[in-house]
CSV table of C-alpha atoms and ligand atoms in Angstrom, one decimal:
chain,number,residue,atom,x,y,z
J,23,MET,CA,0.9,-17.3,15.6
J,24,GLU,CA,1.7,-14.1,17.5
J,25,ILE,CA,-0.8,-11.2,17.8
J,26,HIS,CA,1.2,-8.9,15.5
J,27,GLU,CA,1.2,-11.5,12.7
J,28,TYR,CA,-2.6,-11.5,12.2
J,29,LYS,CA,-4.4,-9.5,9.6
J,30,ALA,CA,-7.0,-7.0,10.7
J,31,HIS,CA,-10.0,-9.1,9.8
J,32,GLU,CA,-8.5,-12.1,11.5
J,33,LEU,CA,-8.0,-10.1,14.7
J,34,HIS,CA,-11.6,-9.1,14.6
J,35,SER,CA,-12.8,-12.7,14.4
J,36,LEU,CA,-10.7,-13.5,17.4
J,37,LEU,CA,-12.2,-10.6,19.2
J,38,LYS,CA,-15.7,-11.6,18.2
J,39,LYS,CA,-15.2,-15.1,19.4
J,40,GLY,CA,-14.0,-13.7,22.7
J,41,GLU,CA,-10.6,-15.4,22.4
J,42,ILE,CA,-8.8,-12.1,23.0
J,43,SER,CA,-9.7,-8.5,24.0
J,44,SER,CA,-9.0,-5.3,22.2
J,45,VAL,CA,-7.0,-4.1,25.2
J,46,GLU,CA,-4.8,-7.2,25.0
J,47,ILE,CA,-4.2,-6.7,21.3
J,48,THR,CA,-3.6,-3.0,21.7
J,49,LYS,CA,-1.1,-3.6,24.6
J,50,ALA,CA,0.7,-6.2,22.4
J,51,PHE,CA,1.1,-3.7,19.5
J,52,LEU,CA,2.1,-0.9,21.8
J,53,LYS,CA,4.8,-3.1,23.4
J,54,ARG,CA,6.1,-4.1,20.0
J,55,ILE,CA,6.2,-0.5,18.9
J,56,ASP,CA,8.1,0.5,22.0
J,57,THR,CA,10.6,-2.2,21.4
J,58,ILE,CA,11.1,-2.2,17.6
J,59,ASP,CA,10.2,1.3,16.5
J,60,PRO,CA,13.3,3.0,17.8
J,61,THR,CA,15.2,1.3,14.9
J,62,ILE,CA,12.5,2.1,12.3
J,63,ASN,CA,11.1,5.5,13.4
J,64,SER,CA,7.7,4.8,11.8
J,65,PHE,CA,5.9,6.7,14.5
J,66,LEU,CA,6.2,10.4,15.5
J,67,ASN,CA,3.7,10.1,18.3
J,68,ILE,CA,2.6,6.9,20.1
J,69,THR,CA,-0.7,7.6,21.8
J,70,HIS,CA,-0.6,5.0,24.5
J,71,GLU,CA,-3.3,6.3,26.7
J,72,ALA,CA,-5.8,7.3,24.0
J,73,ALA,CA,-5.2,3.8,22.4
J,74,LEU,CA,-6.0,1.9,25.6
J,75,SER,CA,-9.1,4.0,26.3
J,76,GLN,CA,-10.4,3.4,22.7
J,77,ALA,CA,-9.6,-0.3,23.2
J,78,LYS,CA,-11.7,-0.4,26.3
J,79,GLU,CA,-14.6,1.2,24.6
J,80,ALA,CA,-14.2,-1.3,21.7
J,81,ASP,CA,-14.3,-4.2,24.2
J,82,ASN,CA,-17.5,-2.9,25.6
J,83,ARG,CA,-19.1,-2.6,22.2
J,84,ILE,CA,-18.0,-6.2,21.4
J,85,LYS,CA,-19.5,-7.3,24.7
J,86,ASN,CA,-22.8,-5.5,23.9
J,87,LYS,CA,-22.9,-7.0,20.4
J,88,ASN,CA,-22.6,-3.5,18.9
J,89,ALA,CA,-19.4,-4.1,16.9
J,90,GLY,CA,-18.7,-3.4,13.3
J,91,PRO,CA,-16.3,-5.5,11.1
J,92,LEU,CA,-13.1,-4.0,12.5
J,93,THR,CA,-14.1,-2.9,15.9
J,94,GLY,CA,-11.3,-3.3,18.4
J,95,VAL,CA,-8.6,-3.6,15.7
J,96,PRO,CA,-5.7,-1.1,16.0
J,97,TYR,CA,-4.3,1.1,13.2
J,98,ALA,CA,-1.7,3.8,12.7
J,99,LEU,CA,-2.5,7.2,11.2
J,100,LYS,CA,-0.3,9.4,9.1
J,101,ASP,CA,0.5,12.6,10.9
J,102,VAL,CA,-1.1,14.7,8.1
J,103,VAL,CA,-4.6,13.8,9.4
J,104,VAL,CA,-5.8,16.1,12.2
J,105,THR,CA,-6.8,14.5,15.5
J,106,LYS,CA,-8.5,16.7,18.1
J,107,ASP,CA,-6.1,17.5,21.1
J,108,ILE,CA,-3.5,15.0,19.7
J,109,THR,CA,-0.4,16.7,18.4
J,110,THR,CA,-0.5,16.7,14.5
J,111,THR,CA,2.8,17.9,13.0
J,112,CYS,CA,2.6,17.0,9.3
J,113,GLY,CA,6.3,16.1,9.7
J,114,SER,CA,7.1,19.8,10.0
J,115,LYS,CA,8.8,21.9,12.6
J,116,MET,CA,6.1,24.5,11.6
J,117,LEU,CA,3.5,22.4,13.4
J,118,TYR,CA,5.7,20.8,16.1
J,119,ASN,CA,3.2,21.8,18.8
J,120,PHE,CA,0.0,21.9,16.9
J,121,LYS,CA,-2.9,20.4,18.8
J,122,PRO,CA,-5.9,20.6,16.4
J,123,PRO,CA,-9.2,21.8,17.7
J,124,TYR,CA,-11.2,19.3,15.6
J,125,ASN,CA,-11.1,15.9,14.1
J,126,ALA,CA,-10.7,14.9,10.4
J,127,THR,CA,-13.7,13.2,9.0
J,128,VAL,CA,-11.7,10.1,8.3
J,129,TYR,CA,-10.6,9.9,12.0
J,130,ASN,CA,-14.3,10.3,13.0
J,131,HIS,CA,-15.2,7.4,10.7
J,132,LEU,CA,-12.6,5.3,12.3
J,133,LYS,CA,-13.7,6.2,15.8
J,134,LYS,CA,-17.3,5.4,14.9
J,135,ALA,CA,-16.2,2.0,13.5
J,136,GLY,CA,-14.6,1.4,16.9
J,137,MET,CA,-11.0,1.0,15.6
J,138,VAL,CA,-8.1,1.9,17.9
J,139,MET,CA,-5.5,4.4,17.0
J,140,LEU,CA,-2.0,3.5,18.1
J,141,GLY,CA,-0.3,6.7,17.1
J,142,LYS,CA,0.6,9.1,14.3
J,143,THR,CA,3.1,8.1,11.7
J,144,ASN,CA,6.3,9.7,10.3
J,145,MET,CA,6.2,11.4,6.9
J,146,ASP,CA,8.0,13.8,4.6
J,147,GLU,CA,7.3,17.3,5.7
J,148,PHE,CA,3.8,18.4,4.4
J,149,ALA,CA,3.8,15.1,2.4
J,150,MET,CA,6.5,16.4,0.0
J,151,GLY,CA,8.9,13.7,-0.9
J,152,SER,CA,9.4,10.1,-2.0
J,153,SER,CA,11.8,8.8,0.6
J,154,ASN,CA,10.9,10.1,4.0
J,155,GLU,CA,14.2,11.9,4.1
J,156,ASN,CA,12.3,15.2,4.3
J,157,SER,CA,10.7,14.5,7.7
J,158,ALA,CA,11.7,17.4,10.1
J,159,PHE,CA,12.0,15.0,13.0
J,160,CYS,CA,13.7,11.7,12.1
J,161,THR,CA,14.1,9.5,9.1
J,162,CYS,CA,11.9,6.5,8.9
J,163,LYS,CA,13.8,3.3,7.8
J,164,ASN,CA,12.6,0.5,5.5
J,165,PRO,CA,12.0,-2.6,7.7
J,166,TRP,CA,13.4,-4.9,5.0
J,167,ASP,CA,16.7,-3.1,5.1
J,168,ILE,CA,17.3,-0.2,7.4
J,169,GLU,CA,19.9,1.3,5.1
J,170,ARG,CA,17.1,1.9,2.6
J,171,ILE,CA,14.3,4.4,2.3
J,172,PRO,CA,10.7,3.2,3.1
J,173,GLY,CA,9.4,5.4,0.3
J,174,GLY,CA,7.4,8.6,0.8
J,175,SER,CA,5.7,10.5,1.8
J,176,SER,CA,3.6,8.0,3.8
J,177,GLY,CA,6.8,6.0,4.7
J,178,GLY,CA,5.9,5.8,8.3
J,179,SER,CA,2.5,4.2,7.7
J,180,ALA,CA,3.9,1.7,5.2
J,181,ALA,CA,6.9,0.8,7.4
J,182,ALA,CA,4.6,0.3,10.4
J,183,VAL,CA,2.5,-2.3,8.6
J,184,ALA,CA,5.6,-4.0,7.1
J,185,ALA,CA,7.3,-4.3,10.5
J,186,GLU,CA,4.0,-5.5,11.9
J,187,LEU,CA,3.8,-2.6,14.4
J,188,ALA,CA,0.2,-2.1,13.3
J,189,PRO,CA,-2.1,-4.5,11.3
J,190,VAL,CA,-3.2,-1.6,9.1
J,191,SER,CA,-2.6,2.1,8.7
J,192,PHE,CA,-3.6,5.1,6.6
J,193,GLY,CA,-1.7,7.5,4.5
J,194,SER,CA,-2.3,10.2,1.9
J,195,ASP,CA,-1.5,10.1,-1.8
J,196,THR,CA,-1.0,13.3,-3.8
J,197,GLY,CA,1.4,12.0,-6.4
J,198,GLY,CA,2.0,8.4,-5.2
J,199,SER,CA,2.6,8.7,-1.5
J,200,ILE,CA,0.5,5.6,-0.7
J,201,ARG,CA,1.4,3.4,-3.6
J,202,GLN,CA,5.1,4.0,-3.7
J,203,PRO,CA,5.9,3.4,0.0
J,204,ALA,CA,3.6,0.4,-0.1
J,205,SER,CA,5.6,-0.9,-3.0
J,206,HIS,CA,8.9,-0.3,-1.3
J,207,CYS,CA,7.8,-1.9,2.0
J,208,GLY,CA,6.1,-4.9,0.5
J,209,VAL,CA,2.5,-4.1,1.8
J,210,ILE,CA,-0.7,-3.3,0.0
J,211,GLY,CA,-1.6,0.4,-0.4
J,212,MET,CA,-4.6,1.9,-2.1
J,213,LYS,CA,-5.4,5.4,-3.3
J,214,PRO,CA,-9.1,5.7,-3.8
J,215,THR,CA,-10.7,7.9,-6.6
J,216,TYR,CA,-10.3,11.6,-5.9
J,217,GLY,CA,-13.6,12.5,-4.1
J,218,ARG,CA,-14.3,9.1,-2.7
J,219,VAL,CA,-12.9,9.9,0.7
J,220,SER,CA,-13.4,13.2,2.6
J,221,ARG,CA,-10.3,15.4,2.7
J,222,TYR,CA,-11.8,17.4,5.7
J,223,GLY,CA,-9.0,17.5,8.2
J,224,LEU,CA,-6.3,16.3,5.9
J,225,ILE,CA,-3.7,19.0,6.0
J,226,ALA,CA,-3.6,20.3,2.5
J,227,PHE,CA,-0.6,19.9,0.2
J,228,ALA,CA,-2.2,20.0,-3.3
J,229,SER,CA,-5.9,20.1,-2.9
J,230,SER,CA,-6.8,18.9,-6.4
J,231,LEU,CA,-4.7,15.8,-5.9
J,232,ASP,CA,-4.7,14.8,-2.2
J,233,GLN,CA,-6.6,11.7,-1.1
J,234,ILE,CA,-6.5,9.5,2.0
J,235,GLY,CA,-6.2,5.7,1.7
J,236,PRO,CA,-5.3,2.5,3.6
J,237,PHE,CA,-2.3,0.2,3.9
J,238,ALA,CA,-2.8,-3.4,4.9
J,239,LYS,CA,-1.5,-7.0,4.5
J,240,SER,CA,-4.6,-8.3,2.8
J,241,ILE,CA,-7.1,-7.2,0.2
J,242,LYS,CA,-10.0,-8.1,2.5
J,243,ASP,CA,-8.6,-5.6,5.0
J,244,ILE,CA,-8.3,-3.0,2.3
J,245,ALA,CA,-11.9,-3.5,1.3
J,246,GLU,CA,-13.1,-3.3,4.9
J,247,LEU,CA,-11.2,-0.1,5.5
J,248,LEU,CA,-12.5,1.5,2.3
J,249,ASN,CA,-16.1,0.7,3.5
J,250,ILE,CA,-15.3,2.6,6.7
J,251,ILE,CA,-13.6,5.7,5.3
J,252,SER,CA,-15.5,6.3,2.0
J,253,GLY,CA,-18.4,8.6,1.4
J,254,HIS,CA,-19.7,12.1,0.9
J,255,ASP,CA,-19.0,14.7,3.5
J,256,GLN,CA,-20.7,18.0,3.7
J,257,CYS,CA,-17.5,19.5,5.1
J,258,ASP,CA,-15.6,18.6,1.8
J,259,SER,CA,-17.3,19.9,-1.3
J,260,THR,CA,-15.0,17.8,-3.5
J,261,SER,CA,-16.2,14.6,-1.9
J,262,VAL,CA,-18.7,13.0,-4.2
J,263,GLN,CA,-22.3,12.1,-3.4
J,264,ILE,CA,-22.6,8.7,-5.1
J,265,GLU,CA,-23.5,5.4,-3.5
J,266,ILE,CA,-20.7,3.5,-1.7
J,267,PRO,CA,-20.8,-0.2,-2.6
J,268,ASP,CA,-19.9,-2.8,-0.1
J,269,TYR,CA,-16.3,-3.3,-1.2
J,270,THR,CA,-16.0,-6.7,0.3
J,271,LYS,CA,-18.5,-8.0,-2.3
J,272,ALA,CA,-15.8,-7.4,-5.0
J,273,LEU,CA,-13.8,-10.2,-3.5
J,274,ASN,CA,-16.4,-12.8,-4.4
J,275,LYS,CA,-15.7,-12.4,-8.1
J,276,GLY,CA,-13.2,-14.0,-10.4
J,277,ILE,CA,-11.1,-12.3,-13.1
J,278,LYS,CA,-12.0,-14.6,-16.0
J,279,GLY,CA,-12.6,-12.3,-19.1
J,280,ILE,CA,-11.3,-9.2,-17.3
J,281,LYS,CA,-9.3,-7.0,-19.7
J,282,ILE,CA,-6.0,-5.7,-18.4
J,283,GLY,CA,-4.4,-2.8,-20.2
J,284,VAL,CA,-0.6,-2.7,-20.3
J,285,PRO,CA,0.9,0.7,-21.5
J,286,HIS,CA,4.2,0.3,-23.2
J,287,GLN,CA,5.1,3.8,-22.0
J,288,TYR,CA,5.6,2.4,-18.5
J,289,PHE,CA,8.3,0.0,-19.6
J,290,THR,CA,10.9,2.4,-20.7
J,291,GLU,CA,14.6,3.0,-20.2
J,292,GLY,CA,15.5,3.4,-16.5
J,293,ILE,CA,13.2,0.7,-15.3
J,294,ASP,CA,15.1,-1.9,-13.3
J,295,PRO,CA,15.2,-5.3,-15.1
J,296,ASP,CA,14.1,-7.0,-11.8
J,297,VAL,CA,11.1,-4.8,-11.6
J,298,GLU,CA,10.2,-5.4,-15.2
J,299,LYS,CA,10.6,-9.2,-14.7
J,300,ALA,CA,8.4,-9.2,-11.6
J,301,ILE,CA,5.6,-7.2,-13.3
J,302,LYS,CA,5.7,-9.3,-16.5
J,303,LYS,CA,5.6,-12.5,-14.4
J,304,THR,CA,2.5,-11.3,-12.6
J,305,LEU,CA,0.8,-10.4,-15.9
J,306,ILE,CA,1.4,-14.0,-17.0
J,307,THR,CA,-0.2,-15.2,-13.7
J,308,ALA,CA,-3.2,-12.9,-14.4
J,309,GLU,CA,-3.5,-14.4,-17.9
J,310,GLY,CA,-3.4,-17.8,-16.4
J,311,LEU,CA,-6.4,-16.9,-14.2
J,312,GLY,CA,-8.4,-16.0,-17.4
J,313,ALA,CA,-7.7,-12.3,-17.8
J,314,GLU,CA,-6.9,-10.9,-21.2
J,315,ILE,CA,-3.8,-8.7,-21.6
J,316,ILE,CA,-4.2,-5.8,-24.0
J,317,ASP,CA,-1.5,-3.4,-25.2
J,318,ILE,CA,-2.6,0.2,-24.7
J,319,ASP,CA,-1.2,3.6,-25.4
J,320,LEU,CA,-1.0,6.4,-22.8
J,321,PRO,CA,1.0,8.9,-24.9
J,322,TYR,CA,0.9,11.8,-22.4
J,323,THR,CA,2.5,9.8,-19.6
J,324,GLU,CA,5.9,11.3,-20.3
J,325,TYR,CA,4.7,14.8,-19.4
J,326,SER,CA,3.3,13.8,-16.1
J,327,VAL,CA,6.5,14.6,-14.0
J,328,ALA,CA,6.7,18.1,-15.6
J,329,VAL,CA,3.0,18.7,-15.2
J,330,TYR,CA,2.8,17.5,-11.6
J,331,TYR,CA,5.8,19.4,-10.4
J,332,ILE,CA,4.1,22.6,-11.6
J,333,ILE,CA,0.6,21.9,-10.4
J,334,ALA,CA,1.4,20.4,-7.0
J,335,PRO,CA,3.9,23.2,-6.0
J,336,ALA,CA,1.5,25.8,-7.3
J,337,GLU,CA,-1.3,24.5,-5.1
J,338,ALA,CA,1.1,24.0,-2.2
J,339,SER,CA,2.4,27.6,-2.4
J,340,SER,CA,-1.2,28.8,-1.9
J,341,ASN,CA,-2.1,26.3,0.8
J,342,LEU,CA,1.0,26.9,2.8
J,343,ALA,CA,0.5,30.6,2.9
J,344,ARG,CA,-1.5,30.1,6.1
J,345,TYR,CA,1.6,29.3,8.1
J,346,ASP,CA,2.6,32.7,9.1
J,347,GLY,CA,3.3,32.2,12.8
J,348,VAL,CA,0.0,33.8,13.8
J,349,LYS,CA,-2.6,31.0,13.8
J,350,TYR,CA,-0.8,27.7,14.1
J,351,GLY,CA,2.3,26.1,15.5
J,352,TYR,CA,5.7,27.6,15.4
J,353,ARG,CA,6.3,31.3,15.7
J,354,PHE,CA,9.6,33.2,15.7
J,355,LYS,CA,9.3,35.3,18.8
J,356,GLU,CA,12.6,37.2,19.0
J,357,THR,CA,11.5,40.2,17.1
J,358,SER,CA,9.1,43.1,17.6
J,359,GLN,CA,8.4,43.6,13.9
J,360,LEU,CA,5.4,41.9,12.3
J,361,LEU,CA,7.0,41.4,8.8
J,362,ASP,CA,10.2,40.1,10.4
J,363,MET,CA,8.1,37.6,12.5
J,364,TYR,CA,6.4,36.3,9.3
J,365,LYS,CA,9.7,36.0,7.5
J,366,LYS,CA,11.7,34.3,10.2
J,367,THR,CA,8.8,32.0,11.1
J,368,ARG,CA,8.7,30.7,7.5
J,369,LEU,CA,12.5,30.7,7.2
J,370,ASN,CA,13.0,28.5,10.3
J,371,GLY,CA,9.7,26.6,10.3
J,372,PHE,CA,9.9,25.1,6.8
J,373,GLY,CA,12.5,22.7,5.6
J,374,SER,CA,14.3,23.1,2.3
J,375,GLU,CA,12.1,20.9,0.1
J,376,VAL,CA,9.0,22.8,1.3
J,377,LYS,CA,10.7,26.1,0.5
J,378,ARG,CA,11.7,24.8,-2.9
J,379,ARG,CA,8.1,23.9,-3.7
J,380,ILE,CA,6.8,27.3,-2.4
J,381,LEU,CA,9.3,29.0,-4.7
J,382,ILE,CA,8.5,26.9,-7.7
J,383,GLY,CA,4.7,27.3,-7.1
J,384,THR,CA,4.8,31.0,-6.5
J,385,PHE,CA,6.8,31.4,-9.7
J,386,ALA,CA,4.5,29.3,-11.8
J,387,LEU,CA,1.5,31.2,-10.6
J,388,SER,CA,2.9,34.7,-10.9
J,389,ALA,CA,1.7,37.2,-13.4
J,390,GLY,CA,3.5,36.8,-16.7
J,391,TYR,CA,4.4,33.2,-16.0
J,392,TYR,CA,1.0,31.8,-15.2
J,393,ASP,CA,0.1,31.2,-18.9
J,394,ALA,CA,3.4,29.6,-19.7
J,395,TYR,CA,3.5,27.3,-16.7
J,396,PHE,CA,0.4,26.7,-14.6
J,397,LYS,CA,-2.1,27.1,-17.5
J,398,LYS,CA,0.0,25.0,-19.8
J,399,ALA,CA,0.4,22.3,-17.2
J,400,SER,CA,-3.4,22.3,-16.5
J,401,GLN,CA,-4.1,21.9,-20.2
J,402,ILE,CA,-1.7,18.9,-20.5
J,403,ARG,CA,-3.3,17.5,-17.3
J,404,THR,CA,-6.6,17.3,-19.3
J,405,LEU,CA,-4.8,15.4,-22.1
J,406,ILE,CA,-3.5,12.9,-19.4
J,407,ILE,CA,-7.1,12.5,-18.1
J,408,ASN,CA,-8.3,11.9,-21.7
J,409,ASP,CA,-5.5,9.2,-22.1
J,410,PHE,CA,-7.0,7.3,-19.3
J,411,LYS,CA,-10.6,7.9,-20.3
J,412,ASN,CA,-9.8,6.5,-23.8
J,413,ALA,CA,-7.9,3.5,-22.4
J,414,PHE,CA,-10.8,2.6,-20.0
J,415,LYS,CA,-13.1,2.3,-23.0
J,416,ASN,CA,-11.3,-0.9,-23.9
J,417,VAL,CA,-9.9,-2.3,-20.6
J,418,ASP,CA,-11.1,-2.9,-17.0
J,419,VAL,CA,-7.9,-2.2,-15.3
J,420,ILE,CA,-4.4,-1.0,-16.2
J,421,MET,CA,-1.2,-2.7,-14.8
J,422,THR,CA,2.2,-1.1,-14.5
J,423,PRO,CA,5.1,-1.0,-12.1
J,424,VAL,CA,4.7,1.4,-9.2
J,425,ALA,CA,8.2,2.7,-9.3
J,426,PRO,CA,11.2,2.2,-11.7
J,427,THR,CA,13.3,0.5,-8.9
J,428,ALA,CA,12.8,-1.0,-5.5
J,429,ALA,CA,13.7,1.0,-2.4
J,430,PHE,CA,17.0,2.8,-2.8
J,431,LYS,CA,19.6,3.6,-0.2
J,432,PHE,CA,19.5,6.8,1.9
J,433,GLY,CA,21.1,9.7,0.1
J,434,PHE,CA,20.8,8.1,-3.3
J,435,ALA,CA,18.5,10.7,-4.7
J,436,LYS,CA,20.0,13.9,-3.2
J,437,ASP,CA,19.4,15.7,-6.4
J,438,PRO,CA,15.7,16.7,-6.2
J,439,LEU,CA,15.2,16.2,-9.9
J,440,LYS,CA,16.3,12.5,-9.6
J,441,MET,CA,13.8,12.2,-6.7
J,442,TYR,CA,11.0,13.8,-8.8
J,443,LEU,CA,11.7,11.5,-11.7
J,444,SER,CA,11.3,8.4,-9.5
J,445,ASP,CA,7.5,9.3,-9.3
J,446,ILE,CA,7.0,8.9,-13.0
J,447,PHE,CA,4.7,5.9,-12.8
J,448,THR,CA,2.4,7.1,-9.9
J,449,LEU,CA,1.9,10.7,-11.0
J,450,PRO,CA,-0.4,10.1,-14.1
J,451,ALA,CA,-3.1,8.4,-12.1
J,452,SER,CA,-2.9,11.2,-9.4
J,453,LEU,CA,-3.3,13.9,-12.1
J,454,ALA,CA,-6.3,12.0,-13.5
J,455,GLY,CA,-7.8,11.4,-10.1
J,456,ILE,CA,-8.4,7.7,-10.8
J,457,PRO,CA,-8.0,5.0,-8.1
J,458,GLY,CA,-4.8,2.9,-7.9
J,459,MET,CA,-3.3,0.2,-5.8
J,460,SER,CA,0.2,-1.2,-5.1
J,461,LEU,CA,0.2,-4.9,-4.7
J,462,PRO,CA,3.4,-6.7,-3.7
J,463,CYS,CA,4.4,-9.0,-6.5
J,464,GLY,CA,8.1,-10.0,-6.1
J,465,PHE,CA,11.6,-9.1,-5.0
J,466,ASP,CA,14.6,-7.6,-6.6
J,467,SER,CA,18.2,-9.0,-6.4
J,468,ASN,CA,18.7,-7.2,-3.1
J,469,ASN,CA,15.7,-8.9,-1.6
J,470,MET,CA,13.7,-5.7,-1.6
J,471,PRO,CA,9.9,-5.9,-2.4
J,472,ILE,CA,8.5,-4.8,-5.8
J,473,GLY,CA,5.0,-3.5,-6.2
J,474,LEU,CA,2.5,-3.9,-9.1
J,475,GLN,CA,0.3,-0.9,-9.8
J,476,ILE,CA,-3.3,-1.7,-10.6
J,477,LEU,CA,-5.3,1.3,-11.8
J,478,GLY,CA,-9.0,1.5,-12.3
J,479,SER,CA,-11.5,3.8,-13.8
J,480,TYR,CA,-13.2,6.6,-11.8
J,481,PHE,CA,-15.0,5.1,-8.7
J,482,ASN,CA,-14.3,1.6,-9.9
J,483,GLU,CA,-12.2,0.6,-6.9
J,484,GLU,CA,-14.2,-2.7,-6.9
J,485,THR,CA,-12.6,-4.0,-10.1
J,486,ILE,CA,-9.1,-3.3,-8.7
J,487,LEU,CA,-10.1,-5.2,-5.6
J,488,THR,CA,-11.4,-8.1,-7.6
J,489,VAL,CA,-8.2,-8.4,-9.6
J,490,ALA,CA,-5.9,-7.9,-6.6
J,491,ASN,CA,-7.8,-10.4,-4.6
J,492,ALA,CA,-7.4,-13.1,-7.3
J,493,LEU,CA,-3.7,-12.3,-7.6
J,494,GLU,CA,-3.2,-12.3,-3.9
J,495,LYS,CA,-4.6,-15.7,-3.6
J,496,THR,CA,-2.4,-17.0,-6.4
J,497,ILE,CA,0.9,-15.4,-5.7
J,498,LYS,CA,0.7,-15.8,-1.9
J,499,LEU,CA,1.7,-12.3,-1.0
J,500,ASN,CA,3.3,-12.4,2.4
J,501,TYR,CA,5.7,-15.2,1.8
J,502,LYS,CA,8.7,-13.3,3.2
J,503,LYS,CA,8.9,-11.2,6.3
J,504,PRO,CA,11.1,-8.1,6.8
J,505,SER,CA,14.1,-8.9,8.9
J,506,LYS,CA,13.5,-6.2,11.5
P,625,LIG,N1,6.6,12.3,-4.2
P,625,LIG,C1,5.6,13.2,-4.6
P,625,LIG,C2,5.9,14.6,-4.1
P,625,LIG,O1,6.9,14.7,-3.5
P,625,LIG,C3,4.3,12.7,-4.1
P,625,LIG,C4,4.0,13.1,-2.7
P,625,LIG,C5,2.7,12.7,-2.2
P,625,LIG,O2,2.0,11.9,-2.9
P,625,LIG,N2,2.3,13.2,-1.1
P,625,LIG,O3,5.2,15.5,-4.4
């Protein structure tokens, strides 16, 4: 087996046994990135030097018997998470030269755990998109077929793990940006409950929705990564002060008697028959393992696209007001007029999708329209939340497809509305703030991966992990490898 083929926890046991050093592992991944990534574009910034110095530190810790469960294991980080003195662009020309003066809490946790950052990954500008086509720098490709999108907005992080350029990675999920690219790239991706992981240093898109989470090739790795990044942070008042369980313990349980809710609203017109078949087959597998399948009703699902595409742009229009050319990144300099500088900075610095969201958001929040749009959307959001609360009175997890189709070809969803509609299955959980995972469960007729979405109740990541772990063992997830 080659180094890049191992899962994160397997790499760590090799490290612990002294069979390999973190420097050797890190060099192997960096070499693989340098060779393969020019065709995938999953990285925006490969941090060779910082990676090797972190790897040396990790080796010392392992030698001094001061290592945690993933010390010395490399990872890739979405370029939406700020890293001190390391360029953090958020996929935008607006921040093309931004070297943050501080670290995000998640990055500090990873450093403390002794993990090794290989670089910052490609993404849709300001995390707005479902295909990575909105990156201001280059388009990330799907390693299973480079004519297809990797999904978005964390496409770079998902593609990096799928192409085995990193054993694990991190992304952010506002409306599906971890689960959907994980599904399209055939890897596991998990969005924790809103408030489980600190957002301090996560460049804000829509603050009531944004959440950081991991990508990996095994559930055990996901559990270990959640152990590292979870927890209250005094720098983020929305992070919640409740005990963090040891997530790896969830993997010791079976799923006999577990109740799985299946909402018929997620199997509607527009869903690809291959996707439906793969999901239904996995439900049968779960039943075979002793789970009980229960039909449930999530009647407000159909409003989630409309609600999300008012709330997220509204919050974005406010969050993105800070990019005025004064404090961060790009500034239009060829003018002596302040107002002109603001205008041209924003005109040139933002791409068209970001501008579209700022326009929609500003409109939805403006006097006279606030009640009709933002307020109404917020009220319906409460109904969507209640849908889930009611459902979780009777079931332990909910299973649905992640997306209506597998990864589509570049240019397929040029019409923004078509792109927005493809988020239909991930948005409800984001609006409710509940945790969700994408677990690879099959392939479509083009040989592209299909993901099963497993949703849990608030702060019940453990049950999702238990169920996913049982399925992972039975359906043998990584039975096919991407061609690139
Ligand atoms: N595709 C959604 C959007 O464009 C979700 C993005 C995300 O989760 N960051 O808003």
